[in-house]
């Protein structure tokens, strides 16, 4: 239940790397490391729960079904309500982007 | 619901500074900025809910009623179950310590 979010960063990977830091019935906290990745591969994330996301390092962009694109730089946070369809439309290819994602029930 | 966790940091304050980033019935996410502070002033934090804490900048220590003291440096995270009595026993006086605290129901 303890650790350091900036250690054990993965080497450059073909896909985003997800690590669950805490999970129980009321919450899931994960670290996501991206480098030039977009996700999901096809379609949209359409989640039953709410998500709060914080960029700890790097830069990324989230695109919403309604046409909004939100650029996120280090320190930026964003709330994504359940079933608000979205995707990670861009992350920096030149360095790792480290996201903290907090998922909780709606 | 959006913002940057590293902007609008308070100037040196006589007390810790708490800013709520997200709050609803299922979660409370707050930023806490400390500089040499300890808390609470007397006694222990004895919380009805669970807490997950991450040090974003700086250094601090948490002391538990059972005698454990946990040093937390940048990037370190820790889960504190409901009613596990604890206090912030030390934070760096020379620079700001920025904590992310995620409170959720037990």
Coordinates of C-alpha atoms in Angstrom, one line a residue:
Chain A
X1 CA 0.0 0.0 0.0
X2 CA 3.1 2.2 0.0
X3 CA 5.5 3.1 -2.8
X4 CA 6.8 5.9 -4.9
X5 CA 5.0 6.9 -8.0
X6 CA 8.1 8.2 -9.8
X7 CA 10.2 5.0 -9.3
X8 CA 10.1 1.9 -11.4
X9 CA 9.0 3.8 -14.4
X10 CA 8.7 1.4 -17.4
X11 CA 11.1 1.6 -20.3
X12 CA 9.6 2.8 -23.6
X13 CA 6.8 0.4 -24.3
X14 CA 4.7 -0.4 -27.4
X15 CA 1.6 0.4 -25.3
X16 CA 0.6 2.5 -22.3
X17 CA 1.5 0.9 -19.0
X18 CA -1.1 0.7 -16.2
X19 CA -0.1 0.1 -12.6
X20 CA -2.8 -0.2 -9.9
X21 CA -1.7 1.6 -6.7
X22 CA -4.9 1.0 -4.7
X23 CA -8.1 -0.9 -5.4
X24 CA -11.1 -1.8 -3.4
X25 CA -14.9 -1.6 -3.9
X26 CA -14.9 2.2 -3.4
X27 CA -11.9 3.3 -5.3
X28 CA -9.2 2.5 -7.9
X29 CA -6.1 4.6 -8.1
X30 CA -3.7 3.9 -11.0
X31 CA -0.6 5.2 -12.5
X32 CA -0.5 5.3 -16.3
X33 CA 2.7 5.9 -18.3
X34 CA 2.3 7.0 -21.9
X35 CA 4.9 8.1 -24.5
X36 CA 3.4 9.0 -27.8
X37 CA 0.5 6.6 -27.2
X38 CA -3.2 7.3 -27.7
X39 CA -6.0 5.2 -26.3
X40 CA -8.2 3.3 -26.5
X41 CA -7.0 1.8 -29.8
X42 CA -10.5 2.2 -31.3
X43 CA -13.6 4.0 -30.2
X44 CA -14.1 5.7 -26.8
X45 CA -13.6 5.1 -23.1
X46 CA -17.2 4.9 -21.8
X47 CA -16.8 4.2 -18.1
X48 CA -19.5 3.3 -15.5
X49 CA -17.7 5.2 -12.8
X50 CA -16.3 8.7 -12.5
X51 CA -12.6 9.5 -13.0
X52 CA -10.3 12.3 -11.8
X53 CA -7.0 12.6 -13.6
X54 CA -3.9 14.5 -12.8
X55 CA -0.8 14.8 -15.0
X56 CA 2.3 14.3 -12.8
X57 CA 4.9 14.6 -15.6
X58 CA 4.7 15.3 -19.3
X59 CA 1.9 16.4 -21.5
X60 CA -1.2 14.9 -23.0
X61 CA -4.5 15.7 -24.6
X62 CA -8.0 14.3 -24.0
X63 CA -10.6 14.5 -26.7
X64 CA -14.4 14.2 -25.9
X65 CA -17.2 13.0 -28.0
X66 CA -18.8 16.4 -28.0
X67 CA -15.7 17.8 -29.8
X68 CA -13.8 19.4 -26.9
X69 CA -10.1 18.7 -26.7
X70 CA -8.4 19.5 -23.4
X71 CA -4.6 19.9 -23.3
X72 CA -3.1 18.8 -20.0
X73 CA 0.4 19.8 -18.9
X74 CA 2.3 18.9 -15.7
X75 CA 0.0 19.6 -12.7
X76 CA -3.2 19.9 -14.7
X77 CA -6.2 17.9 -13.4
X78 CA -9.6 17.1 -14.9
X79 CA -12.8 15.4 -13.8
X80 CA -14.4 13.0 -16.2
X81 CA -18.0 12.0 -15.2
X82 CA -19.2 8.5 -15.8
X83 CA -20.2 7.8 -19.4
X84 CA -18.6 11.0 -20.7
X85 CA -17.0 9.4 -23.8
X86 CA -13.4 10.3 -24.2
X87 CA -10.0 9.2 -25.5
X88 CA -6.4 10.1 -25.0
X89 CA -5.8 11.8 -28.3
X90 CA -2.2 12.7 -27.9
X91 CA 0.8 12.2 -25.6
X92 CA 4.3 13.6 -26.0
X93 CA 6.5 11.2 -28.0
X94 CA 9.7 12.8 -26.7
X95 CA 9.2 12.0 -23.0
X96 CA 7.1 10.0 -20.6
X97 CA 3.8 11.3 -19.5
X98 CA 2.8 10.1 -16.0
X99 CA -0.9 10.2 -15.2
X100 CA -2.6 9.6 -11.9
X101 CA -6.1 8.4 -12.4
X102 CA -8.6 8.1 -9.5
X103 CA -11.7 6.1 -10.4
X104 CA -14.7 6.1 -8.0
X105 CA -18.4 5.2 -8.1
X106 CA -20.9 7.5 -9.6
Chain B
X1 CA -13.4 20.9 -11.9
X2 CA -10.2 21.7 -13.8
X3 CA -7.0 23.4 -12.7
X4 CA -3.3 23.0 -12.0
X5 CA -2.1 21.7 -8.7
X6 CA 1.2 23.5 -8.8
X7 CA -0.1 27.0 -9.6
X8 CA -1.6 29.4 -7.0
X9 CA 0.6 27.9 -4.3
X10 CA 0.1 30.0 -1.1
X11 CA 2.8 32.2 0.3
X12 CA 4.3 31.0 3.6
X13 CA 1.4 30.7 6.0
X14 CA 1.1 30.4 9.7
X15 CA -0.9 27.2 9.2
X16 CA -1.2 24.5 6.6
X17 CA -3.3 25.5 3.6
X18 CA -6.1 23.1 2.4
X19 CA -7.7 23.4 -1.0
X20 CA -10.5 21.1 -2.1
X21 CA -10.1 20.1 -5.7
X22 CA -13.1 17.8 -5.9
X23 CA -15.8 16.9 -3.4
X24 CA -19.0 14.9 -3.6
X25 CA -20.6 12.1 -1.5
X26 CA -18.2 9.5 -2.8
X27 CA -14.9 11.3 -2.7
X28 CA -12.9 14.3 -1.5
X29 CA -9.6 15.3 -3.1
X30 CA -7.6 18.1 -1.6
X31 CA -4.3 19.7 -2.0
X32 CA -2.5 20.5 1.3
X33 CA 0.5 22.8 1.4
X34 CA 2.8 22.6 4.5
X35 CA 6.1 24.3 5.4
X36 CA 7.4 23.3 8.7
X37 CA 3.9 22.7 10.0
X38 CA 2.7 19.7 12.0
X39 CA -1.0 18.8 12.4
X40 CA -3.4 18.5 14.0
X41 CA -2.4 21.0 16.7
X42 CA -3.3 18.6 19.4
X43 CA -4.1 14.9 19.5
X44 CA -4.6 12.8 16.4
X45 CA -6.4 12.7 13.1
X46 CA -9.1 10.0 13.7
X47 CA -11.1 9.9 10.4
X48 CA -14.3 8.1 9.6
X49 CA -13.2 7.5 6.0
X50 CA -10.1 6.1 4.3
X51 CA -7.3 8.3 3.0
X52 CA -4.7 7.9 0.3
X53 CA -2.0 10.5 0.3
X54 CA 0.8 11.3 -2.2
X55 CA 3.6 13.8 -1.7
X56 CA 3.9 15.8 -4.9
X57 CA 6.7 18.1 -3.7
X58 CA 8.8 18.3 -0.6
X59 CA 9.1 16.0 2.4
X60 CA 7.0 15.1 5.4
X61 CA 6.6 12.5 8.1
X62 CA 3.5 10.8 9.4
X63 CA 3.4 9.4 12.9
X64 CA 0.9 6.7 13.9
X65 CA -0.5 5.9 17.3
X66 CA 1.1 2.5 17.3
X67 CA 4.6 4.2 17.2
X68 CA 5.4 3.9 13.5
X69 CA 6.8 7.0 11.8
X70 CA 6.8 7.0 8.0
X71 CA 9.0 9.5 6.1
X72 CA 7.5 10.6 2.8
X73 CA 9.5 12.2 0.1
X74 CA 8.5 13.4 -3.4
X75 CA 6.4 10.7 -5.1
X76 CA 5.8 8.6 -2.0
X77 CA 2.3 7.5 -1.4
X78 CA 0.6 5.9 1.6
X79 CA -2.8 4.5 2.5
X80 CA -4.3 5.4 5.9
X81 CA -7.4 3.3 6.8
X82 CA -10.3 4.9 8.6
X83 CA -9.7 5.4 12.3
X84 CA -6.0 4.7 12.1
X85 CA -4.9 7.5 14.3
X86 CA -2.1 9.6 12.9
X87 CA -0.6 13.0 12.7
X88 CA 1.7 15.0 10.5
X89 CA 4.8 15.0 12.7
X90 CA 7.2 16.9 10.5
X91 CA 7.4 18.8 7.3
X92 CA 10.4 20.6 5.8
X93 CA 10.7 24.2 7.0
X94 CA 13.0 25.1 4.1
X95 CA 10.5 24.5 1.2
X96 CA 6.9 23.8 0.6
X97 CA 5.5 20.3 0.8
X98 CA 2.6 19.7 -1.5
X99 CA 0.3 16.8 -0.6
X100 CA -2.5 15.2 -2.6
X101 CA -5.0 13.6 -0.2
X102 CA -7.8 11.4 -1.5
X103 CA -10.5 10.7 1.0
X104 CA -13.1 8.0 0.3
X105 CA -15.7 6.0 2.2
X106 CA -14.7 3.0 4.2

